[in-house]
Short mmCIF file of C-alpha atoms and ligand atoms in Angstrom, two decimals:
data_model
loop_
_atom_site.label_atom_id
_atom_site.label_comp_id
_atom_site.label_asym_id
_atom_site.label_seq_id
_atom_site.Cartn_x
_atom_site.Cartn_y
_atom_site.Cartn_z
CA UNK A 7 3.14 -27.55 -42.07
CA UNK A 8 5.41 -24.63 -41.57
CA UNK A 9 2.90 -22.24 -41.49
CA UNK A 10 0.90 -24.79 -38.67
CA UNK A 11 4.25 -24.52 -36.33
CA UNK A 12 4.15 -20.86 -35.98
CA UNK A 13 0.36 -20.74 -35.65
CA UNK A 14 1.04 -23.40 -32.82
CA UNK A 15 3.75 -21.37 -31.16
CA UNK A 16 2.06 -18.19 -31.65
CA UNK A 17 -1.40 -19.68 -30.21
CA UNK A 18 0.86 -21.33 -27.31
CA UNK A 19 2.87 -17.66 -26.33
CA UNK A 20 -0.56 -15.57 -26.50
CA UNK A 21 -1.68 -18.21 -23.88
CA UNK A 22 1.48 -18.63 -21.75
CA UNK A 23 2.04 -14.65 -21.51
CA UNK A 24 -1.78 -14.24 -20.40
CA UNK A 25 -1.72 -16.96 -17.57
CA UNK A 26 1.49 -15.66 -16.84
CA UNK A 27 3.65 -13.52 -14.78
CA UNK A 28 5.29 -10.63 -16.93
CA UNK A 29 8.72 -9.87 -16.06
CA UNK A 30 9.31 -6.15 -16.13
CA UNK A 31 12.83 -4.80 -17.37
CA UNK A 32 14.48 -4.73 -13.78
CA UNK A 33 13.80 -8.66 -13.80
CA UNK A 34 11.17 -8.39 -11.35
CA UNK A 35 7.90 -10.66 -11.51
CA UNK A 36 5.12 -8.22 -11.40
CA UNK A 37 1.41 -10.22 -11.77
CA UNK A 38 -0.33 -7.87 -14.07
CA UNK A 39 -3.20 -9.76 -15.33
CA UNK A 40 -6.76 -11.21 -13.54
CA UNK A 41 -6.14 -14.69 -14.63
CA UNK A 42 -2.20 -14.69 -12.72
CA UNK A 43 -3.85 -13.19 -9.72
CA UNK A 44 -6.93 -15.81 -9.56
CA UNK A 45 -4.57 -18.27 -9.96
CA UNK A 46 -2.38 -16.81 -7.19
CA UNK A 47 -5.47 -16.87 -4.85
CA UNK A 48 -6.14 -20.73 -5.88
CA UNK A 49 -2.16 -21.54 -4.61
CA UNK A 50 -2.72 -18.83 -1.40
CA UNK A 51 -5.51 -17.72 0.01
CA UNK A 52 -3.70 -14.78 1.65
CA UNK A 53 -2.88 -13.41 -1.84
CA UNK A 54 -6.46 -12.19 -1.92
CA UNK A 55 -6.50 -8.08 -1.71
CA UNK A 56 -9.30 -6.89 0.26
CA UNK A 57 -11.17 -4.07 -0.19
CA UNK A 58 -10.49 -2.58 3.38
CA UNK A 59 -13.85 -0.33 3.62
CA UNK A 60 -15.61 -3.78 3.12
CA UNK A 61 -13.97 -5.62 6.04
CA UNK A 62 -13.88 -2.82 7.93
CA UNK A 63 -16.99 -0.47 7.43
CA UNK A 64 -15.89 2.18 10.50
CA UNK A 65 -12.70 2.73 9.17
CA UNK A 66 -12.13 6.14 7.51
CA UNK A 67 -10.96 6.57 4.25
CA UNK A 68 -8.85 9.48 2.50
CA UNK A 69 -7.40 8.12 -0.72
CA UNK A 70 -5.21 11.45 -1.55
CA UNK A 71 -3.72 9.57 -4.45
CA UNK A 72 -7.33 9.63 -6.52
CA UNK A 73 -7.45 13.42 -5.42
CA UNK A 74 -5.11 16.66 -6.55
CA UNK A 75 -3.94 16.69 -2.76
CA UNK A 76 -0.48 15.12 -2.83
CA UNK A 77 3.15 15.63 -3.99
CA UNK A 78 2.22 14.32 -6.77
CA UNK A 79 -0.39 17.45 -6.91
CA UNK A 80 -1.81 15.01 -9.71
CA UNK A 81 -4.98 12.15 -9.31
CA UNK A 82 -2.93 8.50 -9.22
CA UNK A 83 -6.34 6.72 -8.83
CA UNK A 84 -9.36 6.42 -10.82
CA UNK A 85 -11.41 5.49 -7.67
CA UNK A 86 -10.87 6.44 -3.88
CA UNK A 87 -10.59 2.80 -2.60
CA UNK A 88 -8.14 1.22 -0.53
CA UNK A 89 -7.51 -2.63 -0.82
CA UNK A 90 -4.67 -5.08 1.15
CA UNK A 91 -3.47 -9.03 1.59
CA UNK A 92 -6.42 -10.68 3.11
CA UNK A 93 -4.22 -11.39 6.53
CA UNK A 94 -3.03 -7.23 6.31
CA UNK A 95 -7.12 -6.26 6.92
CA UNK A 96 -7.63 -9.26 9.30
CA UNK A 97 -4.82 -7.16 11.70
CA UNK A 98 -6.19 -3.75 10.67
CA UNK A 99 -9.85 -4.91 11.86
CA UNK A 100 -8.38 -6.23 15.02
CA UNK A 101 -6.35 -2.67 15.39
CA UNK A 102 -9.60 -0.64 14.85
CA UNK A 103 -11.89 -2.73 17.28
CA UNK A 104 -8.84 -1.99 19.83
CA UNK A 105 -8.66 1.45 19.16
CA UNK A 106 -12.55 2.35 19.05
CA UNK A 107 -12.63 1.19 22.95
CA UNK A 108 -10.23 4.15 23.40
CA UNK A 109 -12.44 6.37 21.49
CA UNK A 110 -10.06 6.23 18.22
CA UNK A 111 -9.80 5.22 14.99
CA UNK A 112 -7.92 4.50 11.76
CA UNK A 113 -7.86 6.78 8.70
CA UNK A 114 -6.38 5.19 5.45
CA UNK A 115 -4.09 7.19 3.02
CA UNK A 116 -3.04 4.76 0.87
CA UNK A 117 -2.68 1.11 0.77
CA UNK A 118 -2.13 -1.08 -2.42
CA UNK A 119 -0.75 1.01 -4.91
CA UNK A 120 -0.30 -0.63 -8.75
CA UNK A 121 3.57 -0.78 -9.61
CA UNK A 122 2.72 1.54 -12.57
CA UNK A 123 1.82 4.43 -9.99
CA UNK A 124 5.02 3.37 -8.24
CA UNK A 125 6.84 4.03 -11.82
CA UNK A 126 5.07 7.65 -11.54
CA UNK A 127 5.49 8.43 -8.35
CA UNK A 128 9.43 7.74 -8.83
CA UNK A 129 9.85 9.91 -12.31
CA UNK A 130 8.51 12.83 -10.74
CA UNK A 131 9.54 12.82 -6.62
CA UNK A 132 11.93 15.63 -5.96
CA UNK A 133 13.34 13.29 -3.17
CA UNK A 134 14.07 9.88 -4.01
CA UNK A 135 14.33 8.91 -0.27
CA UNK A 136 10.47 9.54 -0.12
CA UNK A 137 9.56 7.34 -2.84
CA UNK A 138 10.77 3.41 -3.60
CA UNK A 139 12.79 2.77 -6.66
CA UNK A 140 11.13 0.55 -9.51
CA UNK A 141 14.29 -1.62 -9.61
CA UNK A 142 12.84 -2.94 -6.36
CA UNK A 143 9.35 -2.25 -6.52
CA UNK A 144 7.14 -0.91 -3.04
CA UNK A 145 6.00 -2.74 -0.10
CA UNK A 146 2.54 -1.14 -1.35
CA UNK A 147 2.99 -3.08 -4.74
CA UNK A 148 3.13 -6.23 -2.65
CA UNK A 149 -0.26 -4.93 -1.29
CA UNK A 150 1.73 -5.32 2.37
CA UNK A 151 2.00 -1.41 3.17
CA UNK A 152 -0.83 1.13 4.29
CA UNK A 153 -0.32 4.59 5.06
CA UNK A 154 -2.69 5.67 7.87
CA UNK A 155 -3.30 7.98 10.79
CA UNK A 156 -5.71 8.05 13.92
CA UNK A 157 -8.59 9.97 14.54
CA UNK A 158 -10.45 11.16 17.40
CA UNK A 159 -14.27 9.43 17.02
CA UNK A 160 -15.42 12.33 19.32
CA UNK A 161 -14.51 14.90 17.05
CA UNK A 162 -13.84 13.09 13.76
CA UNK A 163 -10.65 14.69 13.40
CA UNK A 164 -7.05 14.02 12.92
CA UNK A 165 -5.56 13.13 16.29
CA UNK A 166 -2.20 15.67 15.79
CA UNK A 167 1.25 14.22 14.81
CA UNK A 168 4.41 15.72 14.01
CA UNK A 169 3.64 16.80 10.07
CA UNK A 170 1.13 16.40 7.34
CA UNK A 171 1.17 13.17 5.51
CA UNK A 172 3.09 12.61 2.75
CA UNK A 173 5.69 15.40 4.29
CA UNK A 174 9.52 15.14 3.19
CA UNK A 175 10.46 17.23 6.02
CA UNK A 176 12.93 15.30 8.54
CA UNK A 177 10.62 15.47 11.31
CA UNK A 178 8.38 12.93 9.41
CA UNK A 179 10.95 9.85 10.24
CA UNK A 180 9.64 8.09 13.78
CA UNK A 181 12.64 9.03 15.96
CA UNK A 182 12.60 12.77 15.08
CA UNK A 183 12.43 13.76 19.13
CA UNK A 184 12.43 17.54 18.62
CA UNK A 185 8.59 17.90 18.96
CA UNK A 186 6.22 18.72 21.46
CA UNK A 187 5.54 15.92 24.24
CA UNK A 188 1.46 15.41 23.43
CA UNK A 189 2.81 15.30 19.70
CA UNK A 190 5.32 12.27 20.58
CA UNK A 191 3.07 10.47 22.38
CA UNK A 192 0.63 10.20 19.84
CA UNK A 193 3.07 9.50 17.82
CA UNK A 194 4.54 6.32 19.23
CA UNK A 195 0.95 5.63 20.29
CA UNK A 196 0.29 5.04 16.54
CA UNK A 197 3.20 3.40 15.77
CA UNK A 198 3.12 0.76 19.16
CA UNK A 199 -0.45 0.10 18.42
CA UNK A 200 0.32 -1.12 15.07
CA UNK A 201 3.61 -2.95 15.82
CA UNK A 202 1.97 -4.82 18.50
CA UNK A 203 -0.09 -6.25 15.87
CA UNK A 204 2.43 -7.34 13.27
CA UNK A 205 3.35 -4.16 11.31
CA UNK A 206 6.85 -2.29 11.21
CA UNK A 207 6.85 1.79 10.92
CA UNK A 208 9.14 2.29 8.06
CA UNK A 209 12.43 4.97 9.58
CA UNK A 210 11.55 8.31 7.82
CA UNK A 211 7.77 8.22 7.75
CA UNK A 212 5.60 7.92 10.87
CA UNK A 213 2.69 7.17 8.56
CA UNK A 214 3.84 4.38 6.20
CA UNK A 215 3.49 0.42 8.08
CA UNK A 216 5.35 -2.73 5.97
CA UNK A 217 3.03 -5.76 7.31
CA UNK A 218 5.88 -8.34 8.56
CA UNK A 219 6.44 -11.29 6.03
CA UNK A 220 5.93 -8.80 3.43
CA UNK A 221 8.72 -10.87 1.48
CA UNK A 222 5.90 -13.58 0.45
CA UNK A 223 3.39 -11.49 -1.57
CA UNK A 224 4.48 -10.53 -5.07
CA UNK A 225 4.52 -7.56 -6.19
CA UNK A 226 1.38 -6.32 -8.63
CA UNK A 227 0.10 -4.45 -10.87
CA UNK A 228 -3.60 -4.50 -11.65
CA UNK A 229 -5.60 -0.70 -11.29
CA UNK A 230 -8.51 -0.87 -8.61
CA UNK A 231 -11.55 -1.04 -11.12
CA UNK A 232 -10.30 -4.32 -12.32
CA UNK A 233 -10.10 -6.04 -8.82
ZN1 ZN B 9 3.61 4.30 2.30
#
């Protein structure tokens, strides 16, 4: 009978923890598992994460996490793909149909990032200021951030702003003013197209956008190939 009550309870946690949220060692609820984030999707639609080259086929893509070519100087990413919340690519479609008619358009760093790379990212950054601390988790986790740039359709090239991506250098943070004028203005061009349509520039990165209402979308941790 004994031995019946622990095959019960054992049977009963194995299936609980599956279906389940884990809750990592800072307390926070991370869904790490298919069957927590189908059943997410079920309760909210808007949990879905997109693939954003899907939804958006003349958007431009340069994943630098799944390449050697970022502070990291390491690959993050088995695959160069770029997924958000289902409402996140509805505005980023909207955004890129705007911008073609001005002959521009979006090029993706980074979007949803698993909260393991987040974990990496924070063990190894020289400047914590650059990266977000596990104890909260990233707006990227949430699958709420993207990281992005515009280019010129003309000449398929990065239209020129005030560093590189990924830079830690101060003139990275929005209202950095000591710059050339054309470089401002593309600039804030960037950041008031995307504001106008529901995203916030984060202070020290002109590249980085938290979609507002971020707050409702947990945070996650489930590696592309398994979405
Ligand atoms: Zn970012």
């Amino acid at each position: 009978m004994k031995n019946l009550i622990v095959l019960f309870l054992t049977a009963f946690c194995l299936t609980a923890c599956s279906q389940n949220n884990t809750q990592n060692p800072f307390g926070l609820t991370i869904i790490n598992n298919k069957v927590a984030y189908k059943k997410s999707i079920e309760a909210k639609p808007e949990n879905e994460l997109i693939e954003i080259k899907e939804a958006i086929p003349t958007i431009t893509l340069d994943i630098r996490y799944a390449t050697k070519n970022n502070f990291m100087k390491q690959v993050m990413y088995k695959q160069p793909r770029a997924f958000a919340r289902k409402p996140v690519v509805e505005q980023l479609k909207i955004i890129q149909a705007e911008l073609a008619k001005k002959g521009y358009g979006l090029k993706i760093f980074d979007a949803y990032r698993p909260y393991a790379v987040t974990v990496a990212f924070y063990e190894k950054a020289s400047d914590k200021n650059f990266v977000a601390n596990p104890a909260k988790g990233s707006k990227h986790n949430r699958g709420c951030a993207v990281d992005l740039t515009i280019i010129d359709l003309k000449t398929g090239k990065d239209v020129p702003m005030p560093t590189p991506y990924d830079s830690f250098a101060p003139e990275a943070a929005p209202h950095f003013n000591d710059l050339p004028p054309a470089i401002i203005k593309n600039r804030d061009f960037l950041i008031s197209t995307m504001q106008s349509h529901g995203f916030k520039v984060i202070y020290n990165e002109w590249w980085h956008f938290d979609f507002n209402g971020w707050q409702n979308y947990d945070l996650m941790d489930i590696p592309f190939q398994q979405l």
